[in-house]
PDB file of C-alpha atoms in Angstrom:
ATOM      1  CA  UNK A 142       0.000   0.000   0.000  1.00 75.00           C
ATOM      2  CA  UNK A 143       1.358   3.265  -0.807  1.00 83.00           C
ATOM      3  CA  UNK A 144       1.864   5.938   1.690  1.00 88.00           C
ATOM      4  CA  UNK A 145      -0.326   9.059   1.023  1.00 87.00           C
ATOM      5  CA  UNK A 146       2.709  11.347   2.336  1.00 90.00           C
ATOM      6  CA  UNK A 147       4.667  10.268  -0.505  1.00 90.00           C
ATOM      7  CA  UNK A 148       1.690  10.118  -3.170  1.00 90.00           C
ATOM      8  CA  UNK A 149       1.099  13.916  -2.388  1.00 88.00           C
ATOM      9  CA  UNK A 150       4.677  14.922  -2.934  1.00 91.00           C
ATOM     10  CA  UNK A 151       4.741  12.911  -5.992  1.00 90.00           C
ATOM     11  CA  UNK A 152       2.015  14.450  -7.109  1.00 86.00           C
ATOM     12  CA  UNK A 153       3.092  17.813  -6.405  1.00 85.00           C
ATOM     13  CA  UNK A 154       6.247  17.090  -7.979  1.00 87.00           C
ATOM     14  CA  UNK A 155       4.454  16.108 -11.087  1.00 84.00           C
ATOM     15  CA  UNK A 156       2.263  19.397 -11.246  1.00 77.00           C
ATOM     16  CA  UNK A 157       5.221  21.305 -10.678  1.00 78.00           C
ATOM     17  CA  UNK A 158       7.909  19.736 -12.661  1.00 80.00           C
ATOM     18  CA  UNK A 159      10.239  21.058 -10.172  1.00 85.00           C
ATOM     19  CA  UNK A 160      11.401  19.958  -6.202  1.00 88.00           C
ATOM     20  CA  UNK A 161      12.334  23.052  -5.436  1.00 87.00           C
ATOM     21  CA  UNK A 162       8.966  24.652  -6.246  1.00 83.00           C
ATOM     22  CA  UNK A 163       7.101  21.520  -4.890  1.00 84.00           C
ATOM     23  CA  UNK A 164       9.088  21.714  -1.226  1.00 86.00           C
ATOM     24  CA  UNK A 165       7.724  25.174  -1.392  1.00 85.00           C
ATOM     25  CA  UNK A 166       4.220  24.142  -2.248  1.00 80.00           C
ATOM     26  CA  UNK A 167       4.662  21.229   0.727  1.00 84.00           C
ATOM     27  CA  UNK A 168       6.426  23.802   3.413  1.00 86.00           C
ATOM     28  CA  UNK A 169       9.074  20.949   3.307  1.00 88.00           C
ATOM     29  CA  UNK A 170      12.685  20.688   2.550  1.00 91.00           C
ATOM     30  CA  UNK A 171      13.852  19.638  -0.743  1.00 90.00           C
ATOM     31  CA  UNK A 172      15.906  16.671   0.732  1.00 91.00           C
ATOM     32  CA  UNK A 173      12.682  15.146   2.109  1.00 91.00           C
ATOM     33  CA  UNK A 174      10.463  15.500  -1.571  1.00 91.00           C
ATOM     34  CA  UNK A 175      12.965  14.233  -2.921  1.00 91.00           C
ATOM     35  CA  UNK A 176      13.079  11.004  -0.466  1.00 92.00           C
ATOM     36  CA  UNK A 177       9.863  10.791  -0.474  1.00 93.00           C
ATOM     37  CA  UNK A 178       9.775  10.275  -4.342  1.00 92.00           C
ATOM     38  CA  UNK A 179      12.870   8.043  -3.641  1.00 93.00           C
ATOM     39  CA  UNK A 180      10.815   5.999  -1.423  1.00 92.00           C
ATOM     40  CA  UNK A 181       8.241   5.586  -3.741  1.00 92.00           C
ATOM     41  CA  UNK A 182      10.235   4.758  -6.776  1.00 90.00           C
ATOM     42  CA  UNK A 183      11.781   1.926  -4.641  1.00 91.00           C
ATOM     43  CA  UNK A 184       8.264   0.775  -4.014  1.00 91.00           C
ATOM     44  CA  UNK A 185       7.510   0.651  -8.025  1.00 89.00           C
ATOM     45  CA  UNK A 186      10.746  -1.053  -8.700  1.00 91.00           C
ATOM     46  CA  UNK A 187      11.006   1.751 -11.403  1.00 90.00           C
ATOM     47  CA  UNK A 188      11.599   5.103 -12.302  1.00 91.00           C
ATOM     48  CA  UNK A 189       8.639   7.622 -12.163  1.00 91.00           C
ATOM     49  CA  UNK A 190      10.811  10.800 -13.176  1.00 90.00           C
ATOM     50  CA  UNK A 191      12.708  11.302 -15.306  1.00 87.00           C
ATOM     51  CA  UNK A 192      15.378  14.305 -14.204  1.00 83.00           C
ATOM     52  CA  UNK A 193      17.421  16.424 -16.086  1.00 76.00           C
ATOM     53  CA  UNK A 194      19.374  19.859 -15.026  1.00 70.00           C
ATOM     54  CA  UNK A 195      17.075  21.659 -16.079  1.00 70.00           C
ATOM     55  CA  UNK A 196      13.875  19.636 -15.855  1.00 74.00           C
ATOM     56  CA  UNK A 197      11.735  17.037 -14.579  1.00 83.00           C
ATOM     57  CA  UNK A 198       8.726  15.262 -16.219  1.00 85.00           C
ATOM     58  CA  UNK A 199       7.049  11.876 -15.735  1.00 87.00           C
ATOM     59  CA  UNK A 200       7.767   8.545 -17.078  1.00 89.00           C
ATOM     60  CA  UNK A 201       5.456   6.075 -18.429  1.00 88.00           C
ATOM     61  CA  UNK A 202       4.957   4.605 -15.136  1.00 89.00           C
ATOM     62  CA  UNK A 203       4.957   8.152 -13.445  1.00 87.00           C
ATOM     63  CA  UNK A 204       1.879   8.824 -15.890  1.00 86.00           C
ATOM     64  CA  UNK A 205       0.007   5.614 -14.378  1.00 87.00           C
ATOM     65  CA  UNK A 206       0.484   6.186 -10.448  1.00 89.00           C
ATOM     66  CA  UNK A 207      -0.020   9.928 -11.126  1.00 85.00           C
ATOM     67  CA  UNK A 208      -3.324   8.756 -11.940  1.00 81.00           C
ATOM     68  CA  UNK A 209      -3.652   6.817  -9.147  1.00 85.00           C
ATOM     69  CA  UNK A 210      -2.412   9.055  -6.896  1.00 85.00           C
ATOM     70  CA  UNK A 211      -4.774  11.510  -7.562  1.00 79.00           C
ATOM     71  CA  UNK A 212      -7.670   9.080  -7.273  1.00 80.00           C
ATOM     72  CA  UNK A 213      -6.056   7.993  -3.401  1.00 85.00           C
ATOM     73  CA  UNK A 214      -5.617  11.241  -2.110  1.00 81.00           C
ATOM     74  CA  UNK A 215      -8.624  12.447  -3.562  1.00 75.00           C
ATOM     75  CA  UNK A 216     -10.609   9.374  -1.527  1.00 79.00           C
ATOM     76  CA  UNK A 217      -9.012  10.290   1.568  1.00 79.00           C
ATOM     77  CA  UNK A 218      -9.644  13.983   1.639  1.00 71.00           C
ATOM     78  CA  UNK A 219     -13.609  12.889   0.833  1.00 68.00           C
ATOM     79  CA  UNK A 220     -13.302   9.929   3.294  1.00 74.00           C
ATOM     80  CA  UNK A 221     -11.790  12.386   6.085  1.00 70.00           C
ATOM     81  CA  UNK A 222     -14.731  14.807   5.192  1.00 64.00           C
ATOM     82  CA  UNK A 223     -17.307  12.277   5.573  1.00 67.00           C
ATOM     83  CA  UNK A 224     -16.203  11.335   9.039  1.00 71.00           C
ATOM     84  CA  UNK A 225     -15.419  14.512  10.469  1.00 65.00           C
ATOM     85  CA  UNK A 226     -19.508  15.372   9.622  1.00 61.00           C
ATOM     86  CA  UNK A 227     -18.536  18.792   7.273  1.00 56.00           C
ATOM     87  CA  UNK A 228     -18.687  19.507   3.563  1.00 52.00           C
ATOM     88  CA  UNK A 229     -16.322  21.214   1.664  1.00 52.00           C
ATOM     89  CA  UNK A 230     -16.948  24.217   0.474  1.00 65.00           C
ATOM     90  CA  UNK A 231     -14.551  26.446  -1.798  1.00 78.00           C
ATOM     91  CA  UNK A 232     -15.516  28.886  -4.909  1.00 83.00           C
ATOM     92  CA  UNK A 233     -12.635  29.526  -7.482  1.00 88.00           C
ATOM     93  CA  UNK A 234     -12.826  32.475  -9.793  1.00 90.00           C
ATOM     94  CA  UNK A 235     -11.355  31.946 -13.211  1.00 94.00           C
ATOM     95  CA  UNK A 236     -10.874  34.479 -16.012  1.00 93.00           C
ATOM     96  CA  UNK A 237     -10.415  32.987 -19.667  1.00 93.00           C
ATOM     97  CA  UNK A 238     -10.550  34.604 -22.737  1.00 88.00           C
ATOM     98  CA  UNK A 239     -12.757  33.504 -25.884  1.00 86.00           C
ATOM     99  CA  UNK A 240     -10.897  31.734 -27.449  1.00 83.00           C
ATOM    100  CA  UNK A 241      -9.865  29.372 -24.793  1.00 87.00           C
ATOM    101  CA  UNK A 242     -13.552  28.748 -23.695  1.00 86.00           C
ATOM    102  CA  UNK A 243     -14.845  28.516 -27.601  1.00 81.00           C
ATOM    103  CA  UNK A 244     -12.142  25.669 -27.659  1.00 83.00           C
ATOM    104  CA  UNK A 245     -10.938  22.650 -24.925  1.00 87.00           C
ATOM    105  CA  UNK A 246     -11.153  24.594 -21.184  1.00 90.00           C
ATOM    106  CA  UNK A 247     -14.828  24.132 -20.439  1.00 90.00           C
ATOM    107  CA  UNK A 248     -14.581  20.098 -20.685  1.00 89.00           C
ATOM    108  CA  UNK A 249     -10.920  20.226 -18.649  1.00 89.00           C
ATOM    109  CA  UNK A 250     -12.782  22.814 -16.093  1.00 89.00           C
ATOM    110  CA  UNK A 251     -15.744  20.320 -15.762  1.00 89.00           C
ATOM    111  CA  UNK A 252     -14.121  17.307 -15.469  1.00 85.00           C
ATOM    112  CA  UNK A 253     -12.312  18.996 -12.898  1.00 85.00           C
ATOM    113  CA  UNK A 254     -14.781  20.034 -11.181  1.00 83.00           C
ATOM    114  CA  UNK A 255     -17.035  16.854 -10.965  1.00 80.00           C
ATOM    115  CA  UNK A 256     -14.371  15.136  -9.582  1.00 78.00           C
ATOM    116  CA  UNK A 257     -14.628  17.386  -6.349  1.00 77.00           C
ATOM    117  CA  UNK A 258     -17.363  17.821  -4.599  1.00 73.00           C
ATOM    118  CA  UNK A 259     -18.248  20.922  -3.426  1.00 75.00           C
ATOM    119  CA  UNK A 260     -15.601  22.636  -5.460  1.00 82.00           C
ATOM    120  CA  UNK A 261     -17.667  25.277  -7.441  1.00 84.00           C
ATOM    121  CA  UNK A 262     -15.941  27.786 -10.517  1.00 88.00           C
ATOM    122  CA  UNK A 263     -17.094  31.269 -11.428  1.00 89.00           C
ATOM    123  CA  UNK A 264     -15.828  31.876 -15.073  1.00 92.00           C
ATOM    124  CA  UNK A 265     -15.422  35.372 -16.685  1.00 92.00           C
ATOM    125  CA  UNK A 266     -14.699  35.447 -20.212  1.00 90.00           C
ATOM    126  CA  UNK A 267     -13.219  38.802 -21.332  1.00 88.00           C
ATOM    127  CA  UNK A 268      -9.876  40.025 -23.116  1.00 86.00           C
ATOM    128  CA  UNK A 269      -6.597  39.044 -21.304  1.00 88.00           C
ATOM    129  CA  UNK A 270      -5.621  43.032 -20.469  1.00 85.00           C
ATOM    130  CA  UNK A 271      -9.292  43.335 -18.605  1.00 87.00           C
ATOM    131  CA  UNK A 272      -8.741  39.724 -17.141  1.00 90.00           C
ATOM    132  CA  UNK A 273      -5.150  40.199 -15.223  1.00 88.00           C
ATOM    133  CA  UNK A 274      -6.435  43.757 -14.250  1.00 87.00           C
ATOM    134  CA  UNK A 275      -9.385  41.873 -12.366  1.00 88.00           C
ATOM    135  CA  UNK A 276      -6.963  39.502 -11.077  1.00 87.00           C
ATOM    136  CA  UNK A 277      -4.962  42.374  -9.445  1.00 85.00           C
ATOM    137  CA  UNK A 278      -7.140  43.665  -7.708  1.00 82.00           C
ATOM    138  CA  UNK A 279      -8.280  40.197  -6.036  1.00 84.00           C
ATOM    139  CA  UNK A 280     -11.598  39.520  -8.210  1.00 87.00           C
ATOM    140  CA  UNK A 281     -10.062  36.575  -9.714  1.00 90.00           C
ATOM    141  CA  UNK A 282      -8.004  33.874  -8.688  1.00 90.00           C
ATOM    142  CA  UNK A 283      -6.618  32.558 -12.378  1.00 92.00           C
ATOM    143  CA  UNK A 284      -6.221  34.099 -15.502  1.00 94.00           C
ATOM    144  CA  UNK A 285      -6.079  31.733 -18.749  1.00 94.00           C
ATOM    145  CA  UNK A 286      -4.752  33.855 -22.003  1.00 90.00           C
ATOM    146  CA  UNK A 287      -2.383  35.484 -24.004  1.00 88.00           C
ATOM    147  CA  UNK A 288       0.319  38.210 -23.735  1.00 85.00           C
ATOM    148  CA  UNK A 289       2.683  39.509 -26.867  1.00 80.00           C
ATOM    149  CA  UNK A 290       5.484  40.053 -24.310  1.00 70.00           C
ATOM    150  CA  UNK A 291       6.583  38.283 -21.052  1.00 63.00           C
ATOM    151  CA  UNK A 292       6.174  41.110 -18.622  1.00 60.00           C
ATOM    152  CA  UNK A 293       4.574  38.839 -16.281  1.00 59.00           C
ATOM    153  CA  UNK A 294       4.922  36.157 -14.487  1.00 73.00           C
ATOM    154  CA  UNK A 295       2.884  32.789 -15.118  1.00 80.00           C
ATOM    155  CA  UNK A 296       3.359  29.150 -16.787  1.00 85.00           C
ATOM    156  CA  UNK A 297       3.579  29.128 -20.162  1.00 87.00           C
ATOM    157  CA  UNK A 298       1.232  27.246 -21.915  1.00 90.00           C
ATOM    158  CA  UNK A 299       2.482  27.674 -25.786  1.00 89.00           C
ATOM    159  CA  UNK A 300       3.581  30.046 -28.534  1.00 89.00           C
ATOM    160  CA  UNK A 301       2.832  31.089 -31.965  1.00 90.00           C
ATOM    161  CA  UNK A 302       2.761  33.582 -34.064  1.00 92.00           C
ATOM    162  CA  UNK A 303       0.468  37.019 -34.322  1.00 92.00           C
ATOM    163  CA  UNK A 304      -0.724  37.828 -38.189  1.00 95.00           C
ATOM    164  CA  UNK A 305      -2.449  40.205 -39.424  1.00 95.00           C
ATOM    165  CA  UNK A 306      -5.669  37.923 -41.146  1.00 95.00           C
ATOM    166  CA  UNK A 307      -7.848  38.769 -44.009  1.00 95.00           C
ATOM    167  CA  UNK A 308     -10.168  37.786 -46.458  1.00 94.00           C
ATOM    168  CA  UNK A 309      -8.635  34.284 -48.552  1.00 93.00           C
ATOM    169  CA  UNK A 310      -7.339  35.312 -51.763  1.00 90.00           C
ATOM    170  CA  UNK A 311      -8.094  38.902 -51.015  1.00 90.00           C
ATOM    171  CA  UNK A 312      -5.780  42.173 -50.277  1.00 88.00           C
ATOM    172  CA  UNK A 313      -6.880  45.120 -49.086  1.00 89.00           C
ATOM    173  CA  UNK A 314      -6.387  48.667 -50.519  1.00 84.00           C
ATOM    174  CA  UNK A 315      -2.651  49.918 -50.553  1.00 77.00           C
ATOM    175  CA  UNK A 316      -2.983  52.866 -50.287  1.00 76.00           C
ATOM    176  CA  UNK A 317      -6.499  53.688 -48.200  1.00 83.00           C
ATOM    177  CA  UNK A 318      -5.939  54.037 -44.466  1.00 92.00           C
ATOM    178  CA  UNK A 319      -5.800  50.147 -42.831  1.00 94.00           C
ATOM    179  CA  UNK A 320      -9.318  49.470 -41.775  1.00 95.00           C
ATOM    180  CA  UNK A 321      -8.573  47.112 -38.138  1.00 96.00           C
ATOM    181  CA  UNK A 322     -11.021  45.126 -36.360  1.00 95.00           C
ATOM    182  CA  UNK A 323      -9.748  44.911 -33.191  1.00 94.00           C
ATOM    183  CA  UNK A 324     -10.249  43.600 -29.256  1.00 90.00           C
ATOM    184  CA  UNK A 325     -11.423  46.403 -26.874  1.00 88.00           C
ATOM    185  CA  UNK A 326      -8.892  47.860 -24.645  1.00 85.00           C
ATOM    186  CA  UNK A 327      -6.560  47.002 -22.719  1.00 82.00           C
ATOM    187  CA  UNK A 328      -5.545  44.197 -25.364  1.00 84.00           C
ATOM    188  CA  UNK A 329      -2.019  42.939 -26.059  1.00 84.00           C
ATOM    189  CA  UNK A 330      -3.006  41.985 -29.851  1.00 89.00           C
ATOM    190  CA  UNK A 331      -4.353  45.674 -30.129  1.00 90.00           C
ATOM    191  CA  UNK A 332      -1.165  47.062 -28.394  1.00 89.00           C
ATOM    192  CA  UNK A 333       0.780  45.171 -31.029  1.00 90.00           C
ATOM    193  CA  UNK A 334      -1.121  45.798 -34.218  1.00 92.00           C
ATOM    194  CA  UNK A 335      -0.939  49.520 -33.272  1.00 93.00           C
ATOM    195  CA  UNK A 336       2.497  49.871 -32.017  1.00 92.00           C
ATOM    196  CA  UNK A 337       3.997  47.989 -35.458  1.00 92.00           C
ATOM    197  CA  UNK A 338       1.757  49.800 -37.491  1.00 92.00           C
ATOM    198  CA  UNK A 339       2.930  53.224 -35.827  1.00 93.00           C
ATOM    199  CA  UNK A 340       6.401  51.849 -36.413  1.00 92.00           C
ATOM    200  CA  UNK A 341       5.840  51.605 -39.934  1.00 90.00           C
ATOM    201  CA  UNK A 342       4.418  54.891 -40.568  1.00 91.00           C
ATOM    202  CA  UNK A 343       0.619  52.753 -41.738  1.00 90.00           C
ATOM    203  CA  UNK A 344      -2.397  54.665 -41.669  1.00 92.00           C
ATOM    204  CA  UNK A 345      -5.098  52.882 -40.048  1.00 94.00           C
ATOM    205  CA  UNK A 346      -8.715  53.190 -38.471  1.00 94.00           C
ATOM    206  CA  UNK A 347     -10.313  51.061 -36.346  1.00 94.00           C
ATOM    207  CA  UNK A 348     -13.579  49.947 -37.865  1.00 94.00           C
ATOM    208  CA  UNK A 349     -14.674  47.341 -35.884  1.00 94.00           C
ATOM    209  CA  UNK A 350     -14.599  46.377 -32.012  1.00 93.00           C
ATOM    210  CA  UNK A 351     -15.474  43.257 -30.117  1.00 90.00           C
ATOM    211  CA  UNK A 352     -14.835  41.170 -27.473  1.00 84.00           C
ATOM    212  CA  UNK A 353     -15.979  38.183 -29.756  1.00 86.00           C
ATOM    213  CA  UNK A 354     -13.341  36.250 -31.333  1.00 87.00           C
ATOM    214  CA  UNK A 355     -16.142  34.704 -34.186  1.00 88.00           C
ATOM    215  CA  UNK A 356     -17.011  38.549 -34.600  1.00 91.00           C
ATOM    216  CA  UNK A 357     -13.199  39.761 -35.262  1.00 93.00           C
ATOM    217  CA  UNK A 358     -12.998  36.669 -37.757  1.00 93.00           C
ATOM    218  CA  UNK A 359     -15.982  37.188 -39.785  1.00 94.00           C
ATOM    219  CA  UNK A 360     -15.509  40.747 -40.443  1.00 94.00           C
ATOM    220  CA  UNK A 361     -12.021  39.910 -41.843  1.00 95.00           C
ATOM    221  CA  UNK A 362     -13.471  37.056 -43.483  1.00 95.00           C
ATOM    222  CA  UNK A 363     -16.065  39.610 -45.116  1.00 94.00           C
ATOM    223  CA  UNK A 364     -12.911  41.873 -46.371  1.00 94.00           C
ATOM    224  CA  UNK A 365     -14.167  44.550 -43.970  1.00 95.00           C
ATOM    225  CA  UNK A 366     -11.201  44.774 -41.938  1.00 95.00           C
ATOM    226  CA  UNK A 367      -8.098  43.435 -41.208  1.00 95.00           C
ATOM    227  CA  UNK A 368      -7.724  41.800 -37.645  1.00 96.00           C
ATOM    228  CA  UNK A 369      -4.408  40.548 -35.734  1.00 95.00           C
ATOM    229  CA  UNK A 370      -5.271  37.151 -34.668  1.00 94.00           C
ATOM    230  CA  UNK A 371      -2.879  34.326 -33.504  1.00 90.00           C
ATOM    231  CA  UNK A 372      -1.894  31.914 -35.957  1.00 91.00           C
ATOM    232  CA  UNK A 373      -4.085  28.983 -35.355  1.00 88.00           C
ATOM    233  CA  UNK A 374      -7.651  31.049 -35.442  1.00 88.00           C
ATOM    234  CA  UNK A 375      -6.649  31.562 -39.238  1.00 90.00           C
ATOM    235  CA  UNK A 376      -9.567  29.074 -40.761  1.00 88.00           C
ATOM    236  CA  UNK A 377     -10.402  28.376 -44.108  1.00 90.00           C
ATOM    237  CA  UNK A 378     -12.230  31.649 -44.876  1.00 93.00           C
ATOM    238  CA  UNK A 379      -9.006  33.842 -43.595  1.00 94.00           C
ATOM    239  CA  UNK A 380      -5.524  34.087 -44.576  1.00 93.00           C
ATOM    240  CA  UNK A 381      -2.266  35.548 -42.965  1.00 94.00           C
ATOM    241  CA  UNK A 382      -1.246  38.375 -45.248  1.00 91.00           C
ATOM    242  CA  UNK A 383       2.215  37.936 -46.760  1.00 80.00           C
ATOM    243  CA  UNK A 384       4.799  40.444 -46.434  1.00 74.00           C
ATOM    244  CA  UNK A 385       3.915  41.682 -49.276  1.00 72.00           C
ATOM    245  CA  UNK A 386       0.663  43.033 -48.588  1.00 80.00           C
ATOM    246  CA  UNK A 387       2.716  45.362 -47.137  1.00 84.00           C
ATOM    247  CA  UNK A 388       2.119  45.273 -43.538  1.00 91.00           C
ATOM    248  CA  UNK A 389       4.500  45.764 -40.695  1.00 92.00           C
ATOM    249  CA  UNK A 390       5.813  42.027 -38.704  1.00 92.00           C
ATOM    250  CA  UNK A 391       3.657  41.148 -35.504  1.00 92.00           C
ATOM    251  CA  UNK A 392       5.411  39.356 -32.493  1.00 90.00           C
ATOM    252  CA  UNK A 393       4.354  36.178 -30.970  1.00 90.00           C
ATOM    253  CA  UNK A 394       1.958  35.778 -28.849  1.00 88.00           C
ATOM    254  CA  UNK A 395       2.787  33.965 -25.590  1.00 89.00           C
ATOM    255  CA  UNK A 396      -0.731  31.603 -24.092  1.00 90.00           C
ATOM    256  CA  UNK A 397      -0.388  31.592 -20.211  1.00 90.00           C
ATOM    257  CA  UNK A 398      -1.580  30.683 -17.430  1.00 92.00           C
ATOM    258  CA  UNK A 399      -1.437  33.029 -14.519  1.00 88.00           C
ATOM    259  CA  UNK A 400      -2.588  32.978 -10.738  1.00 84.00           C
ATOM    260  CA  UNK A 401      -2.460  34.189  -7.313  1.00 74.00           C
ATOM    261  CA  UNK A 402      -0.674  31.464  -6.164  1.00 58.00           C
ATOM    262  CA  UNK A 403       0.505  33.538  -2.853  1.00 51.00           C
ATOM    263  CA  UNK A 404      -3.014  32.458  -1.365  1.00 53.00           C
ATOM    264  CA  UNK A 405      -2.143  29.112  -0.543  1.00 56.00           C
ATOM    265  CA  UNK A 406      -5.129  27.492  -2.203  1.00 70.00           C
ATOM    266  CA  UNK A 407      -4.525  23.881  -2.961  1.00 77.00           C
ATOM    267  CA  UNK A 408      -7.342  24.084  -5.239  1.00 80.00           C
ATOM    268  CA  UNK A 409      -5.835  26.922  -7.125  1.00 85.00           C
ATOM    269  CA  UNK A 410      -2.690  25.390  -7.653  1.00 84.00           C
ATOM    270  CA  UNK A 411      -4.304  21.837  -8.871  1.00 85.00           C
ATOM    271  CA  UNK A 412      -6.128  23.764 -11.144  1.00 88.00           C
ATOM    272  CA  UNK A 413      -3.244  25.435 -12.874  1.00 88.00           C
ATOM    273  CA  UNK A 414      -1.641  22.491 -13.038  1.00 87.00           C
ATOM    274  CA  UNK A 415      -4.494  20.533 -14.958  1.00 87.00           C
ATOM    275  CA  UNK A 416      -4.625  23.597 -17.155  1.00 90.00           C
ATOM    276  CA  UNK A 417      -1.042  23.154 -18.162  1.00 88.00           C
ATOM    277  CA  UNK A 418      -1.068  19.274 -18.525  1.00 85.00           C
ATOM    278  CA  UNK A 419      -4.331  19.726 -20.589  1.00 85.00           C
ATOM    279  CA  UNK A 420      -2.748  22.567 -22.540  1.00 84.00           C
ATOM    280  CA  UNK A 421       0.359  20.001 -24.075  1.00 78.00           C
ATOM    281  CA  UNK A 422      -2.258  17.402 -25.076  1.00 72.00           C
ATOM    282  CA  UNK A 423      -3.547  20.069 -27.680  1.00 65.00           C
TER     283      UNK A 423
END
């Protein structure tokens, strides 16, 4: 039978991919993680991490008792509950933007949630800039979007690049002023478009605004206006202008995950960790 001491540092280990940040998560020393994965390992009769200088991430048999580890713990905390007569009772406020909850983050949010009873999530959906700003001043407790530069801190989730998208096999007027559907302020993608554009001496004017990602797409789509989107929202209907349609480059835009992780909330961090692990199966 495995300890649950050592499952949980395991565990934390894995969500971490770091000791150092999982004895701070633990309020432990880094020698004792560290034996307690030892330990565990010596249970298994194999390795469950695989460590580098730089790194650590799970074997193939770390993958399998992760699962089971989070199953055991998660039994005991309910079992503990049941017996001690109380219910839990904790209310997590997340902040996503569009395009993460018009893609994969409702289904990893709900799985997560119906695995914990009593756990309940308050989602906003908004643009990052307005997200994070909530998030300072303690409305939310994690932020899931996008940033064109690392000015803050957080987990990164991926990269790729920012284009400027338009109309498939259409380019729009040389020489008129650039008409921009954009993301209301504050907006990283707007900050961008306009700073490169400024840069480049471009005329523009902002004809559309929206916090809809499906709106900024189909006006662009419609050759109404060009719109800075990430890479990977270019669909059929769209294309990334070429360089020579004569528009300044865009930097790449940087998905995170960002929270107030000073709280302590165990719920918090287990969140931002299934956000992450969810995030590399896409």
């Amino acid at each position: 039978m495995f300890d649950a001491t050592l499952l949980r540092s395991f565990q934390v280990v894995a969500q971490e991919a770091s000791f150092t940040r999982a004895a701070e998560r633990l309020h432990l020393t880094q020698s004792a993680v560290s034996g307690h994965v030892r330990r565990l390992e010596e249970q298994v009769g194999k390795p469950l991490l695989a460590r580098s200088t730089r790194s650590v991430a799970l074997t193939v048999e770390g993958e399998v008792l992760l699962g089971y580890a989070r199953a055991i713990l998660r039994l005991n905390e309910d079992a503990r509950i049941r017996l001690a007569g109380t219910a839990p009772s904790t209310h997590v406020r997340i902040g996503a933007s569009d395009d993460f909850m018009s893609s994969w983050l409702p289904e990893v949010l709900q799985q997560f949630r119906s695995a914990r009873p009593g756990l309940s999530l308050e989602i906003r959906i908004a643009n990052t800039g307005v997200l994070t700003q909530a998030m300072d001043r303690g409305e939310l407790d994690l932020v899931v979007g996008s940033r064109c530069h690392g000015e803050r801190t957080g987990q990164l989730l991926w990269r790729e690049p920012l284009v400027w998208a338009y109309a498939r096999g259409r380019l729009p007027e040389a020489q008129a002023p650039l008409p921009l559907a954009l993301f209301p302020e504050p907006c990283p993608y707007r900050d961008a478009a306009l700073a490169a554009l400024a840069a480049a001496g471009r005329p523009w004017h902002i004809a559309v605004v929206s916090p809809s990602v499906g709106s900024l797409k189909t006006a662009a789509a419609a050759g109404f206006a060009v719109s800075p989107l990430n890479r990977s929202l270019v669909t059929a209907s769209l294309q990334p202008l070429a360089d020579d349609a004569g528009l300044p480059p865009l930097p790449e835009v940087e998905f995170v995950v960002l929270s107030r992780r000073h709280d302590g909330s165990r719920e918090i961090a287990e969140i931002e960790a299934e956000i992450v692990r969810a995030a590399r199966l896409f």
